[in-house]
XYZ file of C-alpha atoms in Angstrom:
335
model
C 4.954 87.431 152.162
C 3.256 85.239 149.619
C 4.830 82.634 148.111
C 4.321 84.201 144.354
C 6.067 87.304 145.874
C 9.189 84.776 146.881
C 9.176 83.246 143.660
C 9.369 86.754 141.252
C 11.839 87.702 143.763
C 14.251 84.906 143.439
C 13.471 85.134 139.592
C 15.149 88.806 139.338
C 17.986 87.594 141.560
C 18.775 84.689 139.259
C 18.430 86.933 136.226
C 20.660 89.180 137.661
C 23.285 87.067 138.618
C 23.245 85.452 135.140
C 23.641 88.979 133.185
C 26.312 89.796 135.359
C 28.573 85.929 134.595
C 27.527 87.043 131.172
C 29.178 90.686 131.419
C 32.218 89.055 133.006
C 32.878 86.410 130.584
C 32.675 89.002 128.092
C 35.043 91.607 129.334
C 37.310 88.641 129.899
C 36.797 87.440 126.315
C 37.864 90.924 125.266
C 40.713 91.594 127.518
C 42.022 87.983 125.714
C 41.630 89.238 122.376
C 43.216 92.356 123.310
C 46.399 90.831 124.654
C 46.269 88.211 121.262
C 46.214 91.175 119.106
C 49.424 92.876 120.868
C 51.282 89.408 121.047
C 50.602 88.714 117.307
C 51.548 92.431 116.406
C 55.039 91.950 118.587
C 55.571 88.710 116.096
C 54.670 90.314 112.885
C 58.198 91.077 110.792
C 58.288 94.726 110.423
C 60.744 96.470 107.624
C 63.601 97.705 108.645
C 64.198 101.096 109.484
C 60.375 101.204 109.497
C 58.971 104.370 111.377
C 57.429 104.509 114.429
C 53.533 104.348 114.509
C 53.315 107.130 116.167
C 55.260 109.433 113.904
C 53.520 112.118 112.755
C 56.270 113.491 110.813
C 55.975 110.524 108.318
C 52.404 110.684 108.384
C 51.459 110.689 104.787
C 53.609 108.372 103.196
C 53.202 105.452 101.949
C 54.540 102.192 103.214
C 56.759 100.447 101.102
C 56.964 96.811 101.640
C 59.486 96.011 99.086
C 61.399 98.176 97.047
C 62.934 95.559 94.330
C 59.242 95.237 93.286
C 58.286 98.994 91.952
C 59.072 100.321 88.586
C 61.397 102.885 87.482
C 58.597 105.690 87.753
C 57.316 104.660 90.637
C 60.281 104.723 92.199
C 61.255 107.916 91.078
C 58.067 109.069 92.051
C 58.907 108.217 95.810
C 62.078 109.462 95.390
C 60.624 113.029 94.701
C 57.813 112.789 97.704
C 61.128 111.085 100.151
C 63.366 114.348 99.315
C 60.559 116.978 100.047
C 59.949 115.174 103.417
C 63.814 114.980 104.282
C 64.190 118.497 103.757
C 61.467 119.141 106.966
C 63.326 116.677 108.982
C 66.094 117.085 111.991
C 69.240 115.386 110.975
C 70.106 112.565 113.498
C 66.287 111.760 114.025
C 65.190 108.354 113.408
C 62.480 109.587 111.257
C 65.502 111.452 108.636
C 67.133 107.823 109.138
C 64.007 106.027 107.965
C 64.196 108.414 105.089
C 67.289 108.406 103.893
C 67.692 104.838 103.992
C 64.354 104.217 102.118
C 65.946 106.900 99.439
C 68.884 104.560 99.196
C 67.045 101.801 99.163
C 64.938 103.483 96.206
C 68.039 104.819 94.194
C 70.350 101.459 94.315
C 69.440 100.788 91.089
C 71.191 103.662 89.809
C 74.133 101.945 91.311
C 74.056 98.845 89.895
C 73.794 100.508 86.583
C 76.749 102.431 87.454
C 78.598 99.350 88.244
C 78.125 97.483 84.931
C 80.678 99.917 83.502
C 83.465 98.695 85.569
C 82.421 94.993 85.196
C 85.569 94.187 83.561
C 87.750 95.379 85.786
C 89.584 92.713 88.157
C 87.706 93.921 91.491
C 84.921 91.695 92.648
C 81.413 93.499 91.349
C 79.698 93.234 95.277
C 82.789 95.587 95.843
C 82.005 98.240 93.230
C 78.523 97.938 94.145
C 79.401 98.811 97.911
C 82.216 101.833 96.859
C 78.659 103.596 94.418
C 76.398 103.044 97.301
C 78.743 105.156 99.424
C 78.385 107.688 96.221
C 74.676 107.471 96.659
C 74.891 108.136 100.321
C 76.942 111.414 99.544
C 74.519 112.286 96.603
C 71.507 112.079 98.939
C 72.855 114.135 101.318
C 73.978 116.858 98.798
C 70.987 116.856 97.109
C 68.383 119.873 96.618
C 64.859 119.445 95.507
C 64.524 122.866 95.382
C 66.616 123.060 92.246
C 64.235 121.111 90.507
C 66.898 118.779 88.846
C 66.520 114.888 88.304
C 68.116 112.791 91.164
C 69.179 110.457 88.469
C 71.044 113.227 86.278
C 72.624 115.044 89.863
C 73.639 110.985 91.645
C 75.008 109.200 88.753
C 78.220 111.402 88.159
C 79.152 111.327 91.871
C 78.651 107.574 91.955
C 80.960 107.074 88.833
C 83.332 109.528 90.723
C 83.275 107.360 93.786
C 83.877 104.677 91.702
C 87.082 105.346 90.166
C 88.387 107.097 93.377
C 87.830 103.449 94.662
C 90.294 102.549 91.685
C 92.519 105.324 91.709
C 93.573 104.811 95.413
C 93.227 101.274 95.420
C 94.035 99.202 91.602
C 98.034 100.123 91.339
C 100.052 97.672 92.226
C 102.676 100.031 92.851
C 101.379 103.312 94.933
C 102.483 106.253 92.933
C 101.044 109.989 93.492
C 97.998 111.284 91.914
C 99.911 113.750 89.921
C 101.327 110.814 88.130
C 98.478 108.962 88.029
C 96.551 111.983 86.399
C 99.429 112.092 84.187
C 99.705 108.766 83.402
C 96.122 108.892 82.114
C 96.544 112.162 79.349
C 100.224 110.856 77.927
C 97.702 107.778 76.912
C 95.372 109.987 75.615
C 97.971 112.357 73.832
C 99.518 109.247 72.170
C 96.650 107.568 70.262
C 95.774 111.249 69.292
C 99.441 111.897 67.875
C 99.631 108.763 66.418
C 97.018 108.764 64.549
C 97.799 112.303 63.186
C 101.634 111.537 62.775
C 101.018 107.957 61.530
C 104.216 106.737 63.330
C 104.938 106.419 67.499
C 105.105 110.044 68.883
C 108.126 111.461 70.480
C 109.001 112.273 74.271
C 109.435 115.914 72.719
C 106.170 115.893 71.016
C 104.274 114.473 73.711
C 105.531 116.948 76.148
C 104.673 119.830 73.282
C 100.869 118.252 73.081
C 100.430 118.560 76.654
C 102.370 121.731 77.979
C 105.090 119.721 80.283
C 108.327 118.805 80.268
C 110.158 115.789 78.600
C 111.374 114.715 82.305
C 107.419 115.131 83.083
C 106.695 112.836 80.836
C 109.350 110.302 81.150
C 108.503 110.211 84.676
C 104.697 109.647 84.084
C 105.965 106.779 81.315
C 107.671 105.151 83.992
C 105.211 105.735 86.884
C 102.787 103.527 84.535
C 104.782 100.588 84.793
C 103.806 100.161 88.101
C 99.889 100.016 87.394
C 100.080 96.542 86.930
C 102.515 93.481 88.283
C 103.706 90.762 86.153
C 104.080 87.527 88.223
C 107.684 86.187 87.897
C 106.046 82.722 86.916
C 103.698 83.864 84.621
C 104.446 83.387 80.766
C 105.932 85.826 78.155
C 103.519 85.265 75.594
C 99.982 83.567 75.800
C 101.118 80.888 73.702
C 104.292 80.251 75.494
C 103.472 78.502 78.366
C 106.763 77.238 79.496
C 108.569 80.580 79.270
C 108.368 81.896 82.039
C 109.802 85.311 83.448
C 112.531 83.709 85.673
C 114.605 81.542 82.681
C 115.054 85.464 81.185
C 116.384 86.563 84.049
C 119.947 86.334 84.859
C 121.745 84.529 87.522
C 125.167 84.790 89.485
C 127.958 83.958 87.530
C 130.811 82.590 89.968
C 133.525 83.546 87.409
C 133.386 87.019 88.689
C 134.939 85.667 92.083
C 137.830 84.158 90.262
C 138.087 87.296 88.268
C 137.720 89.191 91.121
C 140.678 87.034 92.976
C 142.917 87.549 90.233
C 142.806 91.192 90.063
C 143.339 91.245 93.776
C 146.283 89.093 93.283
C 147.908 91.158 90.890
C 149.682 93.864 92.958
C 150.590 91.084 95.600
C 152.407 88.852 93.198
C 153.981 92.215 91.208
C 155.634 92.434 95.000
C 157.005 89.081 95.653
C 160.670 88.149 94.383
C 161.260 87.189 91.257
C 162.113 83.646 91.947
C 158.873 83.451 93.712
C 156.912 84.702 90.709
C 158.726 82.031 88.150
C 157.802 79.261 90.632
C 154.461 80.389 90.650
C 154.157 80.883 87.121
C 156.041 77.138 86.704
C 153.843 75.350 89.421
C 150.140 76.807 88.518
C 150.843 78.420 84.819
C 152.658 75.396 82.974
C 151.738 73.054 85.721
C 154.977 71.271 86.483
C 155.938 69.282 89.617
C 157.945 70.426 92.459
C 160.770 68.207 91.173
C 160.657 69.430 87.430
C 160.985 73.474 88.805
C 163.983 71.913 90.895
C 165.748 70.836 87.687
C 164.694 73.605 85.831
C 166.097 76.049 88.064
C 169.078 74.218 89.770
C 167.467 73.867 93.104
C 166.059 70.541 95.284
C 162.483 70.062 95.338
C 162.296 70.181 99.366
C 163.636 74.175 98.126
C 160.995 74.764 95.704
C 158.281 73.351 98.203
C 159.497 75.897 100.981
C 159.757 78.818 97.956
C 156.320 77.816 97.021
C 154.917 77.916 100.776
C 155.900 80.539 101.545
C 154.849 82.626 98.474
C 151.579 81.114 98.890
C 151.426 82.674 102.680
C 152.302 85.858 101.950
C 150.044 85.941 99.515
C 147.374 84.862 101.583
C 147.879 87.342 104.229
C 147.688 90.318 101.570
C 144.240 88.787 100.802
C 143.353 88.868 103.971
C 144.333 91.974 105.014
C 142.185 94.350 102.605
C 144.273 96.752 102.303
C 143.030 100.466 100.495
C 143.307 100.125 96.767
C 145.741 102.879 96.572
C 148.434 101.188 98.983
C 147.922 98.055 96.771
C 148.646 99.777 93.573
C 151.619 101.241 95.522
C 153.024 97.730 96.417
C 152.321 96.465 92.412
C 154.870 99.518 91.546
C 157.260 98.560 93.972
């Protein structure tokens, strides 16, 4: 073999070998890239409740990044194109999830608006806010495009609703049934009415007339709205009386009923002692003499009157202590 034959020989060989480092670096380069992409798509923040890629029963609609950014149209423009798509979807699904929760998402303005009504009510707003979007929920699910009725017009009365269910069950300080509640709500109703016709406070009568119930019907729905609301014991009578507070109007124990109620409990048991031992009493705790001034008084010694006095003193002690039945008592006053 000539040496030019060698040479164009070992040429191709080189030539080869170098396409082929060439094709491997490449398919290395691409497999690299590859694996990059998937890594950086694993990082990348994806919405919540976002559908899979792969779903073709969401295939159509448009992703919505952020919902707080569209308009009132647009939004109810989604809502319309969300509702026709639930209605093809399995309940339970992740793709009806994905749905539904974008719809709420959409809607939870309707909410808020809903909310602003009840603003000055003592309940913390993120809590009204959270009662409506339960309302929303139910709306959603109740909901029929078919009818070819606004979402807006069909949610907002069931998210009011929900909302003063919430307050109903939850804003009386004293739990009272609904029937009363329900009542408590027309007798205020009923009164401005009547008093503006009559001019003067309405009547139990005339209340129970305007609204076809009974005056004990309304005098129990009068009293069933005191417990709406709790005063606190401390708090003041009058806004501009901020020392008087509930507790100086209030009474307290008066300890003269004990000694009132000793005396009467004393009376049959001294009607039954002696008479001697009633005048000593009466001398020694009525006029308040001494021992020694009911001894000259009644011709006895004092060391007499002291055992007189002791022992009228025990006996009636014992009867105190014995509690006997009013009706043996009055017996024993007789005697």
């Amino acid at each position: 073999m000539s040496s030019t034959a060698r040479t164009a020989r070992t040429a191709r060989a080189a030539r080869t070998a170098a396409t082929a480092r060439t094709a491997g670096r490449t398919k290395a380069a691409s497999r690299r890239t590859k694996a990059a992409s998937a890594a950086s798509a694993a990082r990348r923040p994806r919405r919540r409740d976002a559908p899979p890629e792969d779903a073709s029963p969401l295939a159509g609609l448009p992703e919505i990044p952020d919902t707080r950014t569209l308009s009132t149209v647009d939004a109810r423009t989604l809502s319309t194109a969300m509702f026709q798509r639930l209605g093809t979807l399995e309940e339970g699904t992740p793709e009806y999830s994905y749905v539904r929760n974008t719809l709420v998402e959409l809607n939870l303005s309707l909410v808020k608006y809903a909310a602003t009504r009840f603003r000055n009510r003592s309940e913390p707003v993120e809590d009204i806010i959270q009662v409506g979007t339960i309302g929303l929920i139910k709306a959603i699910n109740r909901f029929d495009v078919d009818r070819e009725v606004e979402f807006a017009s069909f949610a907002l009365p069931t998210i009011v609703g929900e909302i003063k269910r919430f307050f109903r069950d939850t804003s009386w300080a004293v739990r009272v049934p609904r029937r009363l509640q329900e009542l408590r709500i027309d007798l205020a109703k009923a009164y401005d009415t009547l008093e503006q016709g009559l001019g003067r406070v309405p009547t139990a009568a005339e209340l129970a007339d305007r609204l076809d119930v009974t005056e004990a019907e309304v005098i129990e729905g009068q009293q069933a709205a005191n417990g709406y609301i709790a005063r606190s014991l401390d708090a003041p009578l009058k806004e501009d009386e901020a020392r008087c507070a509930v507790t100086r109007c209030l009474g307290e124990e008066d300890r003269a009923f004990d000694v009132i109620e000793c005396l009467e409990s004393l009376k049959p048991l001294i009607a039954a002692l002696p008479e001697r031992d009633r005048t000593i009493l009466s001398l020694r705790f009525g006029e308040e003499l001494t021992q020694s001034e009911i001894g000259a008084r009644l011709g006895i010694s004092q060391m007499h009157v002291s055992r007189l006095l002791a022992r009228a003193l025990c006996t009636l002690r014992a009867g105190l202590l014995e509690d006997q039945p009013p009706e043996a008592a009055h017996a024993a006053g007789s005697q």
